[in-house]
Tab-separated table of C-alpha atoms in Angstrom:
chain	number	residue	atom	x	y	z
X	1	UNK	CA	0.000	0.000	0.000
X	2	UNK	CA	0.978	3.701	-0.815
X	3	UNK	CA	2.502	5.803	2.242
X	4	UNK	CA	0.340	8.504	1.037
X	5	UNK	CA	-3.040	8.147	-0.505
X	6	UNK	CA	-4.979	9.788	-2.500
X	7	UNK	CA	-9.022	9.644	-3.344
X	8	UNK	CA	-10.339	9.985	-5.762
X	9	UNK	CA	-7.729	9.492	-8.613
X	10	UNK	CA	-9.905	11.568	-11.271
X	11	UNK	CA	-12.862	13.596	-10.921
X	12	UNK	CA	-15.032	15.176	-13.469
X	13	UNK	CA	-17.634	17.399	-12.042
X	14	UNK	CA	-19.290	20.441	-13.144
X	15	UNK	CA	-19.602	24.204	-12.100
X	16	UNK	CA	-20.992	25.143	-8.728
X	17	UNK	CA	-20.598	21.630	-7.478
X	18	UNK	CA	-18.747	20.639	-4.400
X	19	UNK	CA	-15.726	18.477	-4.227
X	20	UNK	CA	-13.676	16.614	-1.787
X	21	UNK	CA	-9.997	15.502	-2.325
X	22	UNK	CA	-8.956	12.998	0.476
X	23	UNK	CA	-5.975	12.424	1.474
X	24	UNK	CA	-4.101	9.553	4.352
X	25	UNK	CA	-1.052	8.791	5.203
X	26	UNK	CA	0.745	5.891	6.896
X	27	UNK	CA	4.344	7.715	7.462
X	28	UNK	CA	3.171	9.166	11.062
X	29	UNK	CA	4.193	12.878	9.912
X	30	UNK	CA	2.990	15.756	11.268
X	31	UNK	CA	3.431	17.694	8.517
X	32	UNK	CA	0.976	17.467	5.666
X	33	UNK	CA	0.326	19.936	2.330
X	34	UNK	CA	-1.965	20.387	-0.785
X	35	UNK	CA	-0.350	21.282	-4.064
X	36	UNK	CA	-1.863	22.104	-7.215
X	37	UNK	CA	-0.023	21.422	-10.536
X	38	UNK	CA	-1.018	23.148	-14.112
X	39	UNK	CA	0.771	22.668	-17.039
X	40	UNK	CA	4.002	25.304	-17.167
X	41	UNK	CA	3.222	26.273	-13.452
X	42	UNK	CA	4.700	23.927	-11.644
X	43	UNK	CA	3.228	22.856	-8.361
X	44	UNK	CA	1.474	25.857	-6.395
X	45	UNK	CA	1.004	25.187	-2.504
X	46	UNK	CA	-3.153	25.695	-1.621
X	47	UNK	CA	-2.695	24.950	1.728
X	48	UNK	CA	-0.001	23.161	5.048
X	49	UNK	CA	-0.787	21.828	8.118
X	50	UNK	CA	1.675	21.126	10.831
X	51	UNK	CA	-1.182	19.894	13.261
X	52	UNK	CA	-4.798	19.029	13.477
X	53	UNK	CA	-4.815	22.032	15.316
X	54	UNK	CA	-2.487	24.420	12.886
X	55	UNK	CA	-3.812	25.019	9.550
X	56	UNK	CA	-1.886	27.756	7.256
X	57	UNK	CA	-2.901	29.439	3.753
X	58	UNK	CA	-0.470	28.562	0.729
X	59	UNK	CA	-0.270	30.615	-2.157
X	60	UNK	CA	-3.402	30.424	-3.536
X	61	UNK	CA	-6.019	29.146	-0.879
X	62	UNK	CA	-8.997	31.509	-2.649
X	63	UNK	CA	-11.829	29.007	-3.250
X	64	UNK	CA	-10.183	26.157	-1.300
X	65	UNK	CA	-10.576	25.083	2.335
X	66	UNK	CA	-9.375	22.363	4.140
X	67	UNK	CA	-9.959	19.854	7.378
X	68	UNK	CA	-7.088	18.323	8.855
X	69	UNK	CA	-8.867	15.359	10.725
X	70	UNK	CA	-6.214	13.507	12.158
X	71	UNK	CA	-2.754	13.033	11.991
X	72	UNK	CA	-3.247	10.860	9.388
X	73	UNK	CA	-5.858	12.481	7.368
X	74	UNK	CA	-5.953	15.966	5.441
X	75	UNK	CA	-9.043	16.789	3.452
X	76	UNK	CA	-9.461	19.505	0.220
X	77	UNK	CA	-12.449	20.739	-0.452
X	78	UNK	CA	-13.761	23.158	-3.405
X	79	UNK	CA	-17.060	24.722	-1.884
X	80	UNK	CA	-18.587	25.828	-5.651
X	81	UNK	CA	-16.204	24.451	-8.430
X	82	UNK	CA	-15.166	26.204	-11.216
X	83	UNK	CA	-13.798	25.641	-14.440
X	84	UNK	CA	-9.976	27.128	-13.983
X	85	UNK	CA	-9.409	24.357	-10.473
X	86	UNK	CA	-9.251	22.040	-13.342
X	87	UNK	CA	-5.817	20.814	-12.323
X	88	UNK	CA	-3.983	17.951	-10.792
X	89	UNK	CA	-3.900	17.881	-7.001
X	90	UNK	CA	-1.216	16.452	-4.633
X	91	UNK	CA	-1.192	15.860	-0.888
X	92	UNK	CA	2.602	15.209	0.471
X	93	UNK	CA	3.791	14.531	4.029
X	94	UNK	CA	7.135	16.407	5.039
X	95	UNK	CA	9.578	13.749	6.814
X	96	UNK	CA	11.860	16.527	8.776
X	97	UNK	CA	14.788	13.931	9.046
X	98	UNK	CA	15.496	13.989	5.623
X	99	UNK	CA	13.900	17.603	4.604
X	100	UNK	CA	11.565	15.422	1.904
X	101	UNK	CA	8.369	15.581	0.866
X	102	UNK	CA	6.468	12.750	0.013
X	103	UNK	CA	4.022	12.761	-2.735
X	104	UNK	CA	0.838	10.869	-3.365
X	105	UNK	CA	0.006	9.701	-6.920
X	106	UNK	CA	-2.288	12.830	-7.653
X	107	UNK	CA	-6.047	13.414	-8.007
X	108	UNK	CA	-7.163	14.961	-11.667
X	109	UNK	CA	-10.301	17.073	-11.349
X	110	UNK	CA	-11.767	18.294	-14.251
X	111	UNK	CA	-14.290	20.937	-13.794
X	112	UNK	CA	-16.903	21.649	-16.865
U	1	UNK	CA	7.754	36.082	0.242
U	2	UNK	CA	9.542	33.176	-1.835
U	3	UNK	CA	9.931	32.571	-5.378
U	4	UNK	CA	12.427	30.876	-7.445
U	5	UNK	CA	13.820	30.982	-10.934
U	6	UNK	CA	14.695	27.681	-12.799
U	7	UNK	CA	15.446	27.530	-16.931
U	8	UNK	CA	11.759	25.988	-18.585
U	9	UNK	CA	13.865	23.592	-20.896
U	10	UNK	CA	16.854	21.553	-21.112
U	11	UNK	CA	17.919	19.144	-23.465
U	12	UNK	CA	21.204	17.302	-23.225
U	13	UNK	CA	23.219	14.352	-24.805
U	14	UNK	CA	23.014	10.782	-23.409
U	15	UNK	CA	25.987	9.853	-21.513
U	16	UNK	CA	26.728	13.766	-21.337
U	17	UNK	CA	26.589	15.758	-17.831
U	18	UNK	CA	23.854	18.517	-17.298
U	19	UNK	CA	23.277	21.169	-14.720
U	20	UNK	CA	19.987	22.756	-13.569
U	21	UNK	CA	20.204	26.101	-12.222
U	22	UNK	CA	17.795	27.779	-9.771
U	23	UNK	CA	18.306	30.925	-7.859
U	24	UNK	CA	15.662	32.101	-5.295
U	25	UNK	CA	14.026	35.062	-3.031
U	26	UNK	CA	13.221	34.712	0.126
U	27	UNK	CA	12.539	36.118	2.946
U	28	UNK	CA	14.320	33.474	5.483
U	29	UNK	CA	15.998	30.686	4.439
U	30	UNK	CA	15.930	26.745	5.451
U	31	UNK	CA	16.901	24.292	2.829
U	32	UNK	CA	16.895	23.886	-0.752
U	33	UNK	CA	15.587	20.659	-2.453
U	34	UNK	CA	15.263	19.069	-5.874
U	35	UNK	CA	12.278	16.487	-6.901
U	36	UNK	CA	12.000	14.584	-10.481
U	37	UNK	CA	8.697	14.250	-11.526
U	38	UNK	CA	8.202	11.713	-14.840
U	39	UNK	CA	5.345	12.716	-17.373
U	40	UNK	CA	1.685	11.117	-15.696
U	41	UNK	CA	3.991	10.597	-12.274
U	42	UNK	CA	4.416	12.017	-8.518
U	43	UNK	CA	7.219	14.416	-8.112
U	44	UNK	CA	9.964	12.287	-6.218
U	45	UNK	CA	12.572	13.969	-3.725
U	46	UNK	CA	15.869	13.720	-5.045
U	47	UNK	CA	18.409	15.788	-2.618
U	48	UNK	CA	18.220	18.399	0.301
U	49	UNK	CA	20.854	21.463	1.211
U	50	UNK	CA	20.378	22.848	3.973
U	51	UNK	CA	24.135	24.265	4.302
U	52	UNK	CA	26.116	25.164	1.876
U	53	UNK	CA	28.102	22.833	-0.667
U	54	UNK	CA	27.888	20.022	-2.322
U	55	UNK	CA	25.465	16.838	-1.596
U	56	UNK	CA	26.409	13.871	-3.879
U	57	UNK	CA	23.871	10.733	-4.284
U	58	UNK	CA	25.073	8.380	-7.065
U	59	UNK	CA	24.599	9.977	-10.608
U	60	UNK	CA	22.746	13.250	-8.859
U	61	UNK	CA	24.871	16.224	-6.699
U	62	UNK	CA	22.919	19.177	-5.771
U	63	UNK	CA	24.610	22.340	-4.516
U	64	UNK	CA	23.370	25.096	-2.725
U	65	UNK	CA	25.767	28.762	-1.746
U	66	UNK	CA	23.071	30.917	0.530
U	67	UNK	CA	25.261	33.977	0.079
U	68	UNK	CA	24.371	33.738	-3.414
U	69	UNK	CA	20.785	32.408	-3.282
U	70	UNK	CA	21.930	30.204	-5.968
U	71	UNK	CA	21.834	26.292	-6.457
U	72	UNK	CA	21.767	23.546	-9.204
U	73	UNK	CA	21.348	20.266	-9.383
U	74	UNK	CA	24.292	18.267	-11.715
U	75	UNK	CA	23.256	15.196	-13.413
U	76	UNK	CA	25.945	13.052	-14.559
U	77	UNK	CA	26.519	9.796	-16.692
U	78	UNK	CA	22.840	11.090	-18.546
U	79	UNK	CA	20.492	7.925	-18.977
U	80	UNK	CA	17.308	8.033	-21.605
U	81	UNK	CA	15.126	7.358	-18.000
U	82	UNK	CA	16.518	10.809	-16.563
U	83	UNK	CA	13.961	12.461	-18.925
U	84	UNK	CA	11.772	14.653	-16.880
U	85	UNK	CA	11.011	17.630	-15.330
U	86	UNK	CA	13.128	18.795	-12.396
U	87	UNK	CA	11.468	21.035	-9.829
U	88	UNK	CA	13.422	23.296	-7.170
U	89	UNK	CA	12.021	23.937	-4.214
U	90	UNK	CA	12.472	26.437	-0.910
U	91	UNK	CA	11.443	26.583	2.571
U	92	UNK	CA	11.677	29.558	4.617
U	93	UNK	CA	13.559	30.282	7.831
U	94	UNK	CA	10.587	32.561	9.151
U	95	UNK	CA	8.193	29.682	8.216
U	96	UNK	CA	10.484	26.783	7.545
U	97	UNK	CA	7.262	24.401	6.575
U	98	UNK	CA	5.946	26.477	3.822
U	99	UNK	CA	7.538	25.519	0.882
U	100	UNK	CA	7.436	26.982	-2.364
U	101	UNK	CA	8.603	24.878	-6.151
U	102	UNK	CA	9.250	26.762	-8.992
U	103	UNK	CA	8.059	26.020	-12.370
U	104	UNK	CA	10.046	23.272	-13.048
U	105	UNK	CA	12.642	22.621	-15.948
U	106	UNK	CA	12.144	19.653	-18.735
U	107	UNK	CA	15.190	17.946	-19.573
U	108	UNK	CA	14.805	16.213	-22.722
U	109	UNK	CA	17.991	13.440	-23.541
U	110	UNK	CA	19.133	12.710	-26.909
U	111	UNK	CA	20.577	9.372	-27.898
């Protein structure tokens, strides 16, 4: 099984709907983030947690929330979709031994 | 805030050496990483630097100078798998678990 998993692997939905991307881990970090990835752009941090209690904004958290629910667990949601969130999503854990992130396989959401 | 500055393309020779360049703004700084991410894949860590000099694993060094706010990443002994993009990445000191990638640079190998 995958340290970090991701659900669901692709989405289509349409405008004005409401998504959740799920994400749990298995590596026991405290440290868990939400990255979005378009083509040319790289990956753009949405939001971080350190805690369940510690939630921080990224660089583009407009029209994103999220729910850290346990250690393990670290929700996205999109309250009222729209068209340009079609992107691939990642959740990664941060192991602060090494300084690396660890990514899950990604969750494509396609918003018409 | 952070950003960082990394060439869009490179394209090298197989069996050839290549170096990825990334210089970056910040505010404070922590480390300096590097991740390979393979077209339809997860981005995969490849080094850290949190000091300055060089970190050596295998076929991949990365090297970081802070005074400069300048590091690359040096690929050696190029293999046709090493196609990919390559994404630098910063934390900063003043929040040392935000951290930023840039764009990302595609390295294409030749035979």
């Amino acid at each position: 099984d995958a340290d970090v998993t991701q659900t669901p692997r692709n989405r289509i939905t349409k405008t004005g709907k409401r998504i959740m991307l799920e994400c749990s881990q298995t590596k026991g970090h405290d440290r868990m983030y939400w990255y979005r990835q378009d083509p040319g752009l790289g990956l753009r941090l949405i939001y971080y947690s350190f805690d369940v209690k510690d939630i921080n904004k990224g660089e583009i958290s407009d029209g994103y929330s999220v729910s850290r629910q346990a250690q393990a667990k670290f929700s996205l949601s999109l309250e009222s979709a729209i068209p340009n969130q079609t992107a691939l999503y990642f959740c990664a854990t941060f192991g602060t031994a090494t300084g690396e992130l660890f990514f899950g396989e990604g969750s494509r959401l396609t918003v018409l | 805030g952070q950003s960082l500055e990394q060439p869009s393309e490179v394209t090298a020779v197989e069996g050839a050496i290549v170096q990825i360049n990334c210089t970056y703004q910040t505010s404070g700084f922590y480390g300096l990483s590097w991740y390979q991410q393979h077209d339809g894949g997860a981005p995969t860590f490849l080094s850290y630097n949190g000091l300055d000099g060089l970190e050596e694993t295998g076929r991949f060094s990365s090297f970081l100078s802070r005074s400069d706010s300048y590091g690359y990443l040096l690929l050696q002994e190029l293999q046709m798998k090493d196609s990919a993009s390559y994404f630098c990445a910063v934390s900063g000191y003043s929040s040392a678990s935000k951290i930023i990638f840039g764009s990302g640079t595609r390295l294409s190998i030749r035979p």
